[in-house]
XYZ file of C-alpha atoms in Angstrom:
367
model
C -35.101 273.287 226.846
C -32.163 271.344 228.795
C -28.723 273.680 229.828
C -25.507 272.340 228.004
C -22.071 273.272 227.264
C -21.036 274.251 223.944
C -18.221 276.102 222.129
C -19.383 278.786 219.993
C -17.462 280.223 216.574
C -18.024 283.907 216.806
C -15.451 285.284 214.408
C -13.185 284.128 211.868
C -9.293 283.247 213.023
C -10.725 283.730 216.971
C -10.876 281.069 219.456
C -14.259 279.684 219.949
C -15.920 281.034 222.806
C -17.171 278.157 225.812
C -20.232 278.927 226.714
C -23.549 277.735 228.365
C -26.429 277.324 226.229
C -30.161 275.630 225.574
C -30.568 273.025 223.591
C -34.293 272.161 222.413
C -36.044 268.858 222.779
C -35.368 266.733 219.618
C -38.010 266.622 216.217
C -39.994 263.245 215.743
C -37.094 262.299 213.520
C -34.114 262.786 216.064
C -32.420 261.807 218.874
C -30.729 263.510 221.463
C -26.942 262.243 221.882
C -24.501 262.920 224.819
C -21.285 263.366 223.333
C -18.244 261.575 224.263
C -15.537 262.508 222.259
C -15.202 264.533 219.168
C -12.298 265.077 216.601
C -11.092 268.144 215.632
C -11.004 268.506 211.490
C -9.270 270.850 209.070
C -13.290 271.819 207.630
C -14.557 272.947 211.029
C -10.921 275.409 211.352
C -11.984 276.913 207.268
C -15.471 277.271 208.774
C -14.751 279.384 211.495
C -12.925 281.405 208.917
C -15.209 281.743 206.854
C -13.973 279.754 203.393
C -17.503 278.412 203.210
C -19.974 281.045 204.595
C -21.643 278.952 207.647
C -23.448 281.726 209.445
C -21.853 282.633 212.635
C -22.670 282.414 215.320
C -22.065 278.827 215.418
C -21.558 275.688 217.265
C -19.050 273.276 214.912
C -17.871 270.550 215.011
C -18.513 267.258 213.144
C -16.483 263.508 214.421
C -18.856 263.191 216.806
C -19.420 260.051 219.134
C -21.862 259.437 221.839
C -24.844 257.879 223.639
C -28.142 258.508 222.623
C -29.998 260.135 225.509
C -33.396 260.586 224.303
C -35.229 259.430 220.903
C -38.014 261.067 218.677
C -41.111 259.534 218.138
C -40.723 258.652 214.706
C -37.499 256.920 215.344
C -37.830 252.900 215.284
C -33.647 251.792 214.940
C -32.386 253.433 217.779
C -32.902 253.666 221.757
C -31.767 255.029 224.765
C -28.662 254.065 225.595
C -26.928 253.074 222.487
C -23.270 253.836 221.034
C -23.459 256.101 218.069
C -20.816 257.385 215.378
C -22.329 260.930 213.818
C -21.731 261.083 210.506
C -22.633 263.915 207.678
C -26.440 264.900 206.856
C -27.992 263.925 204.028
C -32.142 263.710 203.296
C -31.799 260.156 202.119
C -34.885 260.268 199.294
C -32.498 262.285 196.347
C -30.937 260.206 193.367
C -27.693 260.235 194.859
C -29.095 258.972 198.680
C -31.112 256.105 197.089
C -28.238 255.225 194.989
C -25.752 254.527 197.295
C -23.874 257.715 197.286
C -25.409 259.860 199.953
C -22.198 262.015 200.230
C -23.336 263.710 196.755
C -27.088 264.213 198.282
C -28.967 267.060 196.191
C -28.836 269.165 199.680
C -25.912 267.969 201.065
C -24.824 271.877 201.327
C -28.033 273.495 202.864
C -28.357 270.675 205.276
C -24.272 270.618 206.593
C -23.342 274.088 206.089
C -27.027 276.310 206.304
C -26.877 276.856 210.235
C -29.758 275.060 211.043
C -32.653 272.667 210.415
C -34.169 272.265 206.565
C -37.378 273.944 208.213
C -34.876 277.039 209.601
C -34.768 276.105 212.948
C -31.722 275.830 215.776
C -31.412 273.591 218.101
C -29.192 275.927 220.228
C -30.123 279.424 221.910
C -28.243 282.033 223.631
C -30.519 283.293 226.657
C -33.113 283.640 223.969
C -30.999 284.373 221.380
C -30.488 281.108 218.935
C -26.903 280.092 217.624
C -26.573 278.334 214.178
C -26.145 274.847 214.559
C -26.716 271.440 212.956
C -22.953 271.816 211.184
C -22.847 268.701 209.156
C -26.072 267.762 211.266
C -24.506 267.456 214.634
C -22.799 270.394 216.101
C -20.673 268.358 218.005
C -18.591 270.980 220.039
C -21.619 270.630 222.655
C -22.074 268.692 225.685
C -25.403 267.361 224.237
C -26.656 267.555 220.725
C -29.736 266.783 218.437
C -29.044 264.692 215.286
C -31.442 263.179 212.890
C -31.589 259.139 212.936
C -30.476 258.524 209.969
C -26.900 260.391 210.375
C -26.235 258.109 213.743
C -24.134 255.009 213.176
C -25.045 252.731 215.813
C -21.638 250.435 217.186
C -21.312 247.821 219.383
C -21.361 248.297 223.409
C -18.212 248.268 223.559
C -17.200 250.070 221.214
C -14.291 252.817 222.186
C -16.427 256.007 221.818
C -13.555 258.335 222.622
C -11.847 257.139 219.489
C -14.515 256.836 216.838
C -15.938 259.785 216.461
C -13.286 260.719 213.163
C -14.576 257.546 211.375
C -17.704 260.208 210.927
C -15.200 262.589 208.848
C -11.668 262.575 208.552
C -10.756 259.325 208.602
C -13.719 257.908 206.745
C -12.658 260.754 203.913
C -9.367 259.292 203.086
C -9.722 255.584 203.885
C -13.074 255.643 201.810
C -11.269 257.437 198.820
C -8.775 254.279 198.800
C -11.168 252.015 199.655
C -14.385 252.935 197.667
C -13.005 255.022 194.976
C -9.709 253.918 193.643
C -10.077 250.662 194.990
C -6.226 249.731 194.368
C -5.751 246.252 193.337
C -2.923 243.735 195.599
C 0.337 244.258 194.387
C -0.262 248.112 193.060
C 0.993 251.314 193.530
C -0.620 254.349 195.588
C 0.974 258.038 195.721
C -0.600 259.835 198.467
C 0.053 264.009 198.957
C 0.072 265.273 202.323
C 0.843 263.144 205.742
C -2.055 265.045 207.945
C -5.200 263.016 209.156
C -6.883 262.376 205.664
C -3.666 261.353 203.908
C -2.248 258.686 206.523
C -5.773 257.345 206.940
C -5.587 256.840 202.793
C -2.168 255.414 203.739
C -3.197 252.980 206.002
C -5.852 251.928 203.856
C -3.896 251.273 200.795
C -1.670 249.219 202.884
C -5.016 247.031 203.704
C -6.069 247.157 200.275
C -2.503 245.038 199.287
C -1.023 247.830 197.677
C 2.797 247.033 197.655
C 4.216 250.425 196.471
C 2.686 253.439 199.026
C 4.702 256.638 198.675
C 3.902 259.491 200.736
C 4.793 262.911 199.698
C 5.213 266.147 201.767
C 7.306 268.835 202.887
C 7.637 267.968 206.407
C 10.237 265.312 207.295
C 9.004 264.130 210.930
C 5.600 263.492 209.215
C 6.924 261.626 206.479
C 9.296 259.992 209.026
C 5.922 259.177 210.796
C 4.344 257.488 207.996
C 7.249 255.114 207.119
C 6.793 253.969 210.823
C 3.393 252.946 210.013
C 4.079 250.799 206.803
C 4.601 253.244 203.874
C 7.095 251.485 201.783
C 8.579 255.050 200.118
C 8.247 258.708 201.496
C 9.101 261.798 199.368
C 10.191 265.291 200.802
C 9.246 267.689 197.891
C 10.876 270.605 199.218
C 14.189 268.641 198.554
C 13.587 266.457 195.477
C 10.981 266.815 192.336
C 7.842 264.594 193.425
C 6.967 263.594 189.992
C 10.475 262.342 188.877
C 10.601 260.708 192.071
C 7.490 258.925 192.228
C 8.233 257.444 188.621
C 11.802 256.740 189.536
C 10.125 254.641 192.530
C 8.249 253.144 189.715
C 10.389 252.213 187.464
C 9.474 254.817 184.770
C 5.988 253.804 185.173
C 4.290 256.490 187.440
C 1.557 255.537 190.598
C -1.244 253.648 189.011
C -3.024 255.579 191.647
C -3.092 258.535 193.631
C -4.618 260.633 196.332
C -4.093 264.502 197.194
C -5.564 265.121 199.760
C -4.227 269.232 200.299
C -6.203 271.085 198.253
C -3.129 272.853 196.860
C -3.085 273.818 193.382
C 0.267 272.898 192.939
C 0.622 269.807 194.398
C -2.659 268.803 192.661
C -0.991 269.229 189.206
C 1.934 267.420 190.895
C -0.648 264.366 191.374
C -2.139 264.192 187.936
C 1.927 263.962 186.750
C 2.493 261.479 188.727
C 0.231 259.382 187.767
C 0.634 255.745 184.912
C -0.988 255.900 181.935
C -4.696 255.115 182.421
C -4.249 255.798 186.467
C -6.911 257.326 188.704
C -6.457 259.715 191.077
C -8.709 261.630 193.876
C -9.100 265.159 195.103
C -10.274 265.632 198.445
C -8.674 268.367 199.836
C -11.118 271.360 200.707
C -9.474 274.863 199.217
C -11.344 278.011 199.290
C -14.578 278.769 196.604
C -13.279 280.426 193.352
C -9.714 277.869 193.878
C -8.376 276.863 190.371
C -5.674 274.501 189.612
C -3.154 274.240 186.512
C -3.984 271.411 183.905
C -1.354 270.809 181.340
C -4.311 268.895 179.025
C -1.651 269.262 176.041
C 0.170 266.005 178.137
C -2.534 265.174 179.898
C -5.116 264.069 176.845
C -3.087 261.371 175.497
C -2.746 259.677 179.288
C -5.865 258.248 179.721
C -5.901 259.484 183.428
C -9.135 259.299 185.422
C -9.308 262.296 187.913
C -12.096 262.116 190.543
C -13.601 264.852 193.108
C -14.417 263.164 196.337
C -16.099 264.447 199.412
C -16.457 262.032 202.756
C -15.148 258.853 200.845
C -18.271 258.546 198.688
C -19.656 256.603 201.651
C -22.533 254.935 203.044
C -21.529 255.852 206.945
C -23.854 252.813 207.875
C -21.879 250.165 206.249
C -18.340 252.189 206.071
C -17.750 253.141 209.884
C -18.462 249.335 210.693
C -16.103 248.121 208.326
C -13.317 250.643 209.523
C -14.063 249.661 212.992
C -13.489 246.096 212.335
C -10.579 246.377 209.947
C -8.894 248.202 213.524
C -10.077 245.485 215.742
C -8.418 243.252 213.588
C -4.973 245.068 213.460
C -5.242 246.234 210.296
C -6.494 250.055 210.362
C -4.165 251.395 213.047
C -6.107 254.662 212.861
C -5.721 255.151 216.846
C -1.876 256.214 216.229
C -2.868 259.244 214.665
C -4.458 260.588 217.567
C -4.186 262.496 220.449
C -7.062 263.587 223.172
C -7.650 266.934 224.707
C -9.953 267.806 227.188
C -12.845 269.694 225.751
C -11.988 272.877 228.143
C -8.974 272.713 225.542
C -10.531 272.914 222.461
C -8.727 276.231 220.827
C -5.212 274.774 222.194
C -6.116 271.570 220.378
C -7.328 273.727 216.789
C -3.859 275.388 217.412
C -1.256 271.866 217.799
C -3.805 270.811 214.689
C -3.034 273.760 212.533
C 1.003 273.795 213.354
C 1.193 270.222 212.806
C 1.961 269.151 216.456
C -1.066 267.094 216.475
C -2.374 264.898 213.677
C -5.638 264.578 214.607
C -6.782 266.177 218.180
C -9.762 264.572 219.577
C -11.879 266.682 222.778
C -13.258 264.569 225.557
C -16.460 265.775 227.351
């Protein structure tokens, strides 16, 4: 057992409680990571209250970034002393793993949101008393944390830890849904709902796709003020104007021949599939409570020849994705690092709090 710091969701809508706890030496098929940095993401807030039943007591968190500390005896690609980017558990032998799309894994559920290892144990302990953990396989609101091998992404030395660690989650969500769903060709059009994290990261990706049209849409003028700063050619406040009329007004009668929404809002997700051409595509990844159902006018709908996917973590491989984010923003063009701001980990629930009142796009602690 080694001591570490962690911060511990007790209760739903209650700040997380800092506390001192063990952490247990890591399985054949881990290593044992000294986190850096993590980001703070909308899923680890609707976990602590409880939209998806994570058992609680709990240790969240899931942007990880680190140095690996110690390795398992099974574990041949990694050593002591290298960079890694945590990214989301899967077991990596399923249809969907072996396929390419690990993000659909048969146990993605059990093994991101069950509380602990697929064998039932936890890696954390109260003074005897053990504390779910292994969210999304890392538990990353910890000083120290175990992760499985295959959910590391291994960067280069000197790689900037303290920014990475949302390439694991929130930023790999919405650039992948551009980038590996829609896959928008040079010259197109992209609607994108919602300016938070997921949506600008969509944004910026579009814009590095060679999409020529990006419209934003939201309710919140600084944010949409925000994301023309950073290249989106049209933004849309829909508290003041009708989205739909005004994304096909932008294109010329036409509609977006793609689009992302990326709030999990009923509404506004039956604003997307309006807005789209005929024959367009457009993504869900917002996260909205079990049981949440969404209007479909299929009367208009049926004769569009929309495509409407469900995405979770930008149907990526975080192996070959994180890379290619980090060099698209060592190259200028993923300018991901203006979305965030960093927090000392001592201010984690202050950080949750500027993230859910909009103050802070995406909040990244520092160990």
């Amino acid at each position: 057992m080694m001591k570490i710091q962690a911060a511990v969701a007790t209760a739903p809508a209650t700040d997380l409680d800092i506390r001192d706890l063990e952490l247990d030496s890591p399985r054949a098929d881990e290593v044992t990571v000294r986190m850096v940095a993590s980001g703070i993401c909308h899923t680890d807030a609707i976990v602590r209250d409880q939209w998806y039943p994570t058992p609680l007591p709990a240790v969240l968190g899931h942007e990880g970034a680190g140095i690996v500390e110690a390795v398992g005896a099974d574990v041949t690609d990694l050593k002591v002393g290298d960079k890694v980017v945590l990214a989301p558990a899967s077991c990596g032998v399923c249809e969907h793993c072996i396929s390419g799309h690990p993000q659909y894994c048969v146990e993605f559920y059990d093994l991101n949101f069950g509380g602990s290892r697929k064998d039932g144990s936890k890696m954390f302990s109260d003074n005897g008393a053990e504390i779910s953990s292994n969210f999304f396989g890392q538990s990353s609101f910890a000083s120290m944390t175990n992760v499985r091998a295959r959910n590391a992404v291994k960067v280069d030395e000197d790689a900037p830890l303290d920014l990475l660690g949302p390439l694991g989650c929130g930023i790999m969500t919405g650039a992948g849904a551009v980038l590996n769903v829609l896959k928008p060709s040079p010259g197109e059009s992209v609607v994108i709902f919602g300016t938070g994290a997921v949506g600008l990261s969509g944004m910026l990706a579009a814009i590095a796709s060679g999409a020529t049209t990006v419209i934003m849409v939201d309710i919140v003028q600084s944010r949409l003020d925000f994301a023309k700063e950073l290249g989106a050619t049209h933004v849309v406040n829909s508290k003041e104007v009708d989205p739909i009329e005004a994304v096909r007004e932008i294109t010329g009668g036409r509609g977006a021949m793609y689009a992302l929404d990326t709030t999990g809002v009923p509404p506004v997700f039956s604003q997307m599939t309006k807005s789209l051409a005929l024959r367009g595509h457009g993504v869900l990844v917002g996260a909205a409570k079990l049981g949440t159902e969404a209007p479909f006018d299929i009367g208009t709908l049926l004769t569009s020849g929309i495509t409407v996917s469900m995405v979770i973590e930008g149907d990526a491989v975080p192996r070959e994705f994180i890379p290619k984010l980090i060099s698209l923003y060592k190259r200028g063009l993923f300018p991901f690092d203006k979305l965030v701001k960093h927090y000392d980990f001592s201010e984690i629930n202050q950080a949750f709090a500027d993230s859910e009142n909009g103050t802070t796009i995406k909040p990244i602690l520092r160990y």
